[in-house]
Coordinates of C-alpha atoms in Angstrom, one line a residue:
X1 CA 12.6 121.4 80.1
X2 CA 15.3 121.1 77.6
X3 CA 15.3 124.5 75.3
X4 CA 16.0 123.6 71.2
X5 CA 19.7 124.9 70.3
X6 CA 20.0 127.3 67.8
X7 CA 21.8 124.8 65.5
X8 CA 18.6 122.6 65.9
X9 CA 16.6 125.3 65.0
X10 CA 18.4 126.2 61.5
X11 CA 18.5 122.9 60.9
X12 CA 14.8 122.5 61.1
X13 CA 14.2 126.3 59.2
X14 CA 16.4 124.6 56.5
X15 CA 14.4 121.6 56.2
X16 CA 11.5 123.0 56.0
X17 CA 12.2 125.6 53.2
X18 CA 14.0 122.8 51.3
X19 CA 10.8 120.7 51.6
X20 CA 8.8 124.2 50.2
X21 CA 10.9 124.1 47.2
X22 CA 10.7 120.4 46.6
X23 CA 6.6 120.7 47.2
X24 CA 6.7 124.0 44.6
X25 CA 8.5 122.1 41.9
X26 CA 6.6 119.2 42.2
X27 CA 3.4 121.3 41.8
X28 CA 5.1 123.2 38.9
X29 CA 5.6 119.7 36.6
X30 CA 2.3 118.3 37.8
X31 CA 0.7 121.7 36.5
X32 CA 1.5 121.3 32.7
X33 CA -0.8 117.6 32.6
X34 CA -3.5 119.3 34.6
X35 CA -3.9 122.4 31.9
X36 CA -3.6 120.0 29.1
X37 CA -6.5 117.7 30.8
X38 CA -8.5 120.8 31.3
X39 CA -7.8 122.0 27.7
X40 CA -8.8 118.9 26.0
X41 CA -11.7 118.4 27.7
X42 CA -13.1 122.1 27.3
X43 CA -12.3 121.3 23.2
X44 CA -13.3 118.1 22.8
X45 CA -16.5 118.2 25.3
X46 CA -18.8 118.9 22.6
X47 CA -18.1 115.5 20.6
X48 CA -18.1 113.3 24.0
X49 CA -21.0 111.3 24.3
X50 CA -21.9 107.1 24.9
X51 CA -22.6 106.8 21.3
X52 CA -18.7 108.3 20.5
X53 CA -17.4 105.8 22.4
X54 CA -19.4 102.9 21.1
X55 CA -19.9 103.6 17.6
X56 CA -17.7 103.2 14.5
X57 CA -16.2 105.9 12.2
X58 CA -18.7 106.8 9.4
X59 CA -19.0 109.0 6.5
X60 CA -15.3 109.1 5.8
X61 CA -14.6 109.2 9.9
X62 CA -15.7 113.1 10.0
X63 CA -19.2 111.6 11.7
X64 CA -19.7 108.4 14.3
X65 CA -17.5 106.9 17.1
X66 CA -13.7 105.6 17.9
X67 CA -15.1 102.3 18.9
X68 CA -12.9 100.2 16.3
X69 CA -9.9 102.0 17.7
X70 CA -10.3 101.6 21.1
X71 CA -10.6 97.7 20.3
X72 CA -7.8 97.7 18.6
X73 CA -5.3 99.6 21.2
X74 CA -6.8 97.0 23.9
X75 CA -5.2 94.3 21.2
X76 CA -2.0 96.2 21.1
X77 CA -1.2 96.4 24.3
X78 CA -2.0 93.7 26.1
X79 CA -0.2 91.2 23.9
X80 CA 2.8 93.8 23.5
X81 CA 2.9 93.9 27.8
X82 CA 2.0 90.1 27.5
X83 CA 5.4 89.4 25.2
X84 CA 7.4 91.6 26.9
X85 CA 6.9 91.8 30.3
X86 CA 8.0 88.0 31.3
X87 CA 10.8 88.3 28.7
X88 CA 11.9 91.5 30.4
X89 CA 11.8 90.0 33.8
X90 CA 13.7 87.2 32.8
X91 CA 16.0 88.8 31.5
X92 CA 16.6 90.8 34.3
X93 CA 16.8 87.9 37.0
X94 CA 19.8 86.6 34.9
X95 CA 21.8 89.7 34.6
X96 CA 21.0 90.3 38.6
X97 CA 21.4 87.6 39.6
X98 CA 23.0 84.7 37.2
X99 CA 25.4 86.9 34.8
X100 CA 29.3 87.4 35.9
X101 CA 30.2 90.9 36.0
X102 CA 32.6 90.8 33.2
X103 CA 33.1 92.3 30.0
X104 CA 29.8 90.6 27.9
X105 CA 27.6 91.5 30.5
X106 CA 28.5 95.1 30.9
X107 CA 28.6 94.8 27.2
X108 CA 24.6 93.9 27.3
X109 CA 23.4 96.4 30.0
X110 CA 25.3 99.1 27.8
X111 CA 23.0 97.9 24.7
X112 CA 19.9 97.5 26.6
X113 CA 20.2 101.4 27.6
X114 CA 21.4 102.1 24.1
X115 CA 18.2 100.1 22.8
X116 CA 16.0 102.4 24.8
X117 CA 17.1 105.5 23.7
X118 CA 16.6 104.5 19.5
X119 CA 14.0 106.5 18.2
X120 CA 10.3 104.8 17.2
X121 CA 10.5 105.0 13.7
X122 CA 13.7 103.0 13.4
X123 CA 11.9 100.1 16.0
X124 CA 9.1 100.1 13.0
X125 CA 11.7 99.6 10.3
X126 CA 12.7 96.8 12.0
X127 CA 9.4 95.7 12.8
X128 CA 8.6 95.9 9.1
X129 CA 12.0 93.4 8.4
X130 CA 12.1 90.7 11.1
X131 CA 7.8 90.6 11.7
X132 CA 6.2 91.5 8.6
X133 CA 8.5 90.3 5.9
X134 CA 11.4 87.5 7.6
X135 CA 9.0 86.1 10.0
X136 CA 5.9 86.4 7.5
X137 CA 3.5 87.7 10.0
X138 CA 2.1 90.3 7.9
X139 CA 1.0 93.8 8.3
X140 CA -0.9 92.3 11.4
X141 CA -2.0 92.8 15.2
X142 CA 0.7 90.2 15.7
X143 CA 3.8 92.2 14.0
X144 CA 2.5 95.3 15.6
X145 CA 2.7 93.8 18.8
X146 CA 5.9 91.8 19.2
X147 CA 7.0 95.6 17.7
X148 CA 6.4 97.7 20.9
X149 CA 7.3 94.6 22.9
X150 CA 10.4 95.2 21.5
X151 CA 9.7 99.2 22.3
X152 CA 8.9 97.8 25.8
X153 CA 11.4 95.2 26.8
X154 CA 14.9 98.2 27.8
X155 CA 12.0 100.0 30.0
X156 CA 11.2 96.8 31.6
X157 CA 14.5 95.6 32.2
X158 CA 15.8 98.3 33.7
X159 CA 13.2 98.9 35.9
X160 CA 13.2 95.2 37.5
X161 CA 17.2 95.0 37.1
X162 CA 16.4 98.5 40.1
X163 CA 14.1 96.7 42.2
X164 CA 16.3 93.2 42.1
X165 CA 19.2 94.9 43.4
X166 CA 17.1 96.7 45.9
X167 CA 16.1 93.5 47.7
X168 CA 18.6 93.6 50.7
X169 CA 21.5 90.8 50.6
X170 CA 20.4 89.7 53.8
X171 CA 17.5 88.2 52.6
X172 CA 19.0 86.1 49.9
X173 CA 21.9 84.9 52.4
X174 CA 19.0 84.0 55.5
X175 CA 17.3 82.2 52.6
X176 CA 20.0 80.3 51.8
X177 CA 21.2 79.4 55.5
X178 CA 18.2 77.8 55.7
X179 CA 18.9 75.6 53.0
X180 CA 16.8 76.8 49.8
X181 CA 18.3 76.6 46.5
X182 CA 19.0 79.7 43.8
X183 CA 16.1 79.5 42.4
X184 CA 13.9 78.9 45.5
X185 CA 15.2 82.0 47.0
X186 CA 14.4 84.7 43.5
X187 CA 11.1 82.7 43.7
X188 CA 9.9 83.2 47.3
X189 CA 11.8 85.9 48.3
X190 CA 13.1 88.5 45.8
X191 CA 10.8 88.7 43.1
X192 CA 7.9 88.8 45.6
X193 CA 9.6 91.8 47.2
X194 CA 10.4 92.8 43.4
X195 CA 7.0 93.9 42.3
X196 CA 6.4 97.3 42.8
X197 CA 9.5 98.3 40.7
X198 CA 8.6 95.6 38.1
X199 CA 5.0 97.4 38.4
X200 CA 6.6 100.5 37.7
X201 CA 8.3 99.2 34.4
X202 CA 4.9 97.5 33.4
X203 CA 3.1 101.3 33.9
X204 CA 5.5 103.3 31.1
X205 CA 5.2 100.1 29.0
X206 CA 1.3 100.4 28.9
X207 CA 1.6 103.8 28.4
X208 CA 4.3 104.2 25.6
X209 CA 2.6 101.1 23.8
X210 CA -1.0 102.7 23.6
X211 CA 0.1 106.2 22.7
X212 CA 2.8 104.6 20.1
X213 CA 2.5 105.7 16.4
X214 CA 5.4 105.6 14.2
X215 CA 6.1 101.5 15.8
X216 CA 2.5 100.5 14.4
X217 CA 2.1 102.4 11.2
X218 CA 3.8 100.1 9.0
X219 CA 3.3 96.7 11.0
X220 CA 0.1 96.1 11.7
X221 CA -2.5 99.3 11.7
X222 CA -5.0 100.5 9.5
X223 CA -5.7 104.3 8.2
X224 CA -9.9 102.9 8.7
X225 CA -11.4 99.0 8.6
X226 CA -15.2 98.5 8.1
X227 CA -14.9 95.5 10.9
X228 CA -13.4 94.5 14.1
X229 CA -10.2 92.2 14.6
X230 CA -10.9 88.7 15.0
X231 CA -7.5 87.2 15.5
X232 CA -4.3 88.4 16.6
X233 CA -3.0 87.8 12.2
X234 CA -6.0 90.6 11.1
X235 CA -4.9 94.2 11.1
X236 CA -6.4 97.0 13.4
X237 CA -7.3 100.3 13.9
X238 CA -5.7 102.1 16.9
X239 CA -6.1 105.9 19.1
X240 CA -3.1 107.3 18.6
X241 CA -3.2 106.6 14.8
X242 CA -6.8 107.5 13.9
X243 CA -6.1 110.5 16.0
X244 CA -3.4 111.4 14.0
X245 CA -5.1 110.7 10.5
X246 CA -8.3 112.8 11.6
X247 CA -6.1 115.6 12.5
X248 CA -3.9 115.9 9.9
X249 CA -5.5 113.7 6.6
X250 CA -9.2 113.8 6.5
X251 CA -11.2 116.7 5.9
X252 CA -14.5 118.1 7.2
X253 CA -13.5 116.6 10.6
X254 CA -15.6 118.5 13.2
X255 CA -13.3 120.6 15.5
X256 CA -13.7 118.6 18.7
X257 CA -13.4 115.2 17.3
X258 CA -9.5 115.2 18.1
X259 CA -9.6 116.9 21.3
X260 CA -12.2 114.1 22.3
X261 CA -10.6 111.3 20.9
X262 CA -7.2 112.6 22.3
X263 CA -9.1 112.7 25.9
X264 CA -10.4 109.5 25.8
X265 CA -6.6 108.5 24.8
X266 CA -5.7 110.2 28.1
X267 CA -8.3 108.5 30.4
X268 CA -7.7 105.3 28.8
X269 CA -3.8 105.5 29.8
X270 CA -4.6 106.9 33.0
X271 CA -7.0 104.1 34.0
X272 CA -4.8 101.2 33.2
X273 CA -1.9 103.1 35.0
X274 CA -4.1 103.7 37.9
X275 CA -5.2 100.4 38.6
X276 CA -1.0 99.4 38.2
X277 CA -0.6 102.3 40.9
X278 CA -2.6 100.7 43.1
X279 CA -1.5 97.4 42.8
X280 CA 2.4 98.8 43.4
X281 CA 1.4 100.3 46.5
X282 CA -0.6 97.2 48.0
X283 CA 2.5 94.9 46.7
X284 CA 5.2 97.9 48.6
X285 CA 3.2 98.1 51.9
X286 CA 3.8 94.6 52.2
X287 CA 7.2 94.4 52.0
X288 CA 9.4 93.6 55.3
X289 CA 12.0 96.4 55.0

């Protein structure tokens, strides 16, 4: 039988105390979301029930339900992931795999992570110039919308731009031996083996467009409304701003109120992100490399 060496040995003593420290950190920033989970759902257990998820505020919102809000952060983000997520993915098939590497286009990848970094209040400034007032949208679903798509679109772009270039060469040149065209080849072959990363992008958009404040407060959402959005030109209520004006504006709120309606915020998030989890993974298993 052939004995380990001792440099084998170490080697493997390292590993596995590198892979302990890896496994405690990971645990340590995974920690902080579990005790703020817990938290809000010992505080705001109290208010949870079917009828504070189905009802509307009443009684100045200190009594009733979140119903109204929950509709309206459905509207917000699927027509900001709508907007933004083929505009993003376009995007990034040109600068992957159209654009010259010169000047223009470093130029625009520099301003797309520039773009991403701007703070929110300044996106709903310019939300409140080119939507509400040049483009006459109004203080609307609509404006609030194409707002966090805006939010959305450096996330998304640099996400797919990652998974693009990760699609092995190889594929692209077999594709083309065989005698498919450009766009025959992004089509069948790279964006198809593209989707988990573009997945990934489509997760943090979801999430930064429902728990959004500042982009939506002067486009398109409303401190209360006594009805529910019928088109995409009506203005809304939304989570994270009634959860914000309960918490900070109206008085005689009951104590677990926010902590509820910051939960349901939570589980909302997570849901939609959960079901784009497990789409990325089905999507990654079947990839060839």
């Amino acid at each position: 039988m052939f004995r380990p060496s001792i440099h084998l040995i170490n080697k493997e003593i390292r590993e596995k105390k590198f892979k302990s420290i890896l496994s405690t950190v990971t645990f340590f920033l995974f920690l902080p979301a579990l005790i703020i989970i817990f938290w809000l759902f010992m505080k705001g257990y109290p208010a949870l029930s079917w009828d504070f998820i189905t009802m509307d505020p009443i009684d100045g919102m200190t009594a009733g339900g979140i119903f109204p809000t929950i509709v309206g952060t459905f509207w917000l983000v699927m027509i900001s992931v709508l907007v933004s997520c083929p505009l993003g993915v376009v995007a990034a098939i040109y600068l992957s795999e159209y654009a010259p590497d010169n000047k223009v286009t470093r130029m625009i990848r520099l301003a797309i992570l520039n773009l991403a970094g701007v703070p929110s209040i300044v996106h709903a400034l310019f939300g409140l110039g080119a939507f509400v007032l040049f483009l006459r949208m109004g203080t609307s679903i609509l404006a609030a919308s194409f707002t966090l798509a805006v939010m959305n679109l450096p996330v998304i772009i640099t996400s797919t731009l990652e998974s693009l270039k990760a699609v092995p060469q190889s594929y692209r040149e077999a594709s083309w031996n065989v005698g498919a065209s450009k766009l025959q080849t992004i089509r069948h072959i790279v964006l198809p083996n593209s989707i988990p990363g573009i997945l990934t992008g489509l997760v943090f958009a979801v999430g930064r467009s429902a728990g959004e404040t500042a982009a939506i407060l002067f486009t398109g959402v409303a401190f209360y409304l006594p009805f529910l959005p019928q088109t995409v030109f009506d203005q809304c209520m939304a989570l994270s701003m009634h959860l914000f004006t309960i918490s900070t504006q109206v008085v005689g709120v009951p104590d677990a109120y926010p902590f509820a309606t910051a939960l349901v915020l939570i589980l909302l998030i997570l849901s939609v992100n959960s079901i784009a989890v497990v789409l990325r993974y089905y999507f990654r298993t079947r990839r060839k490399w």
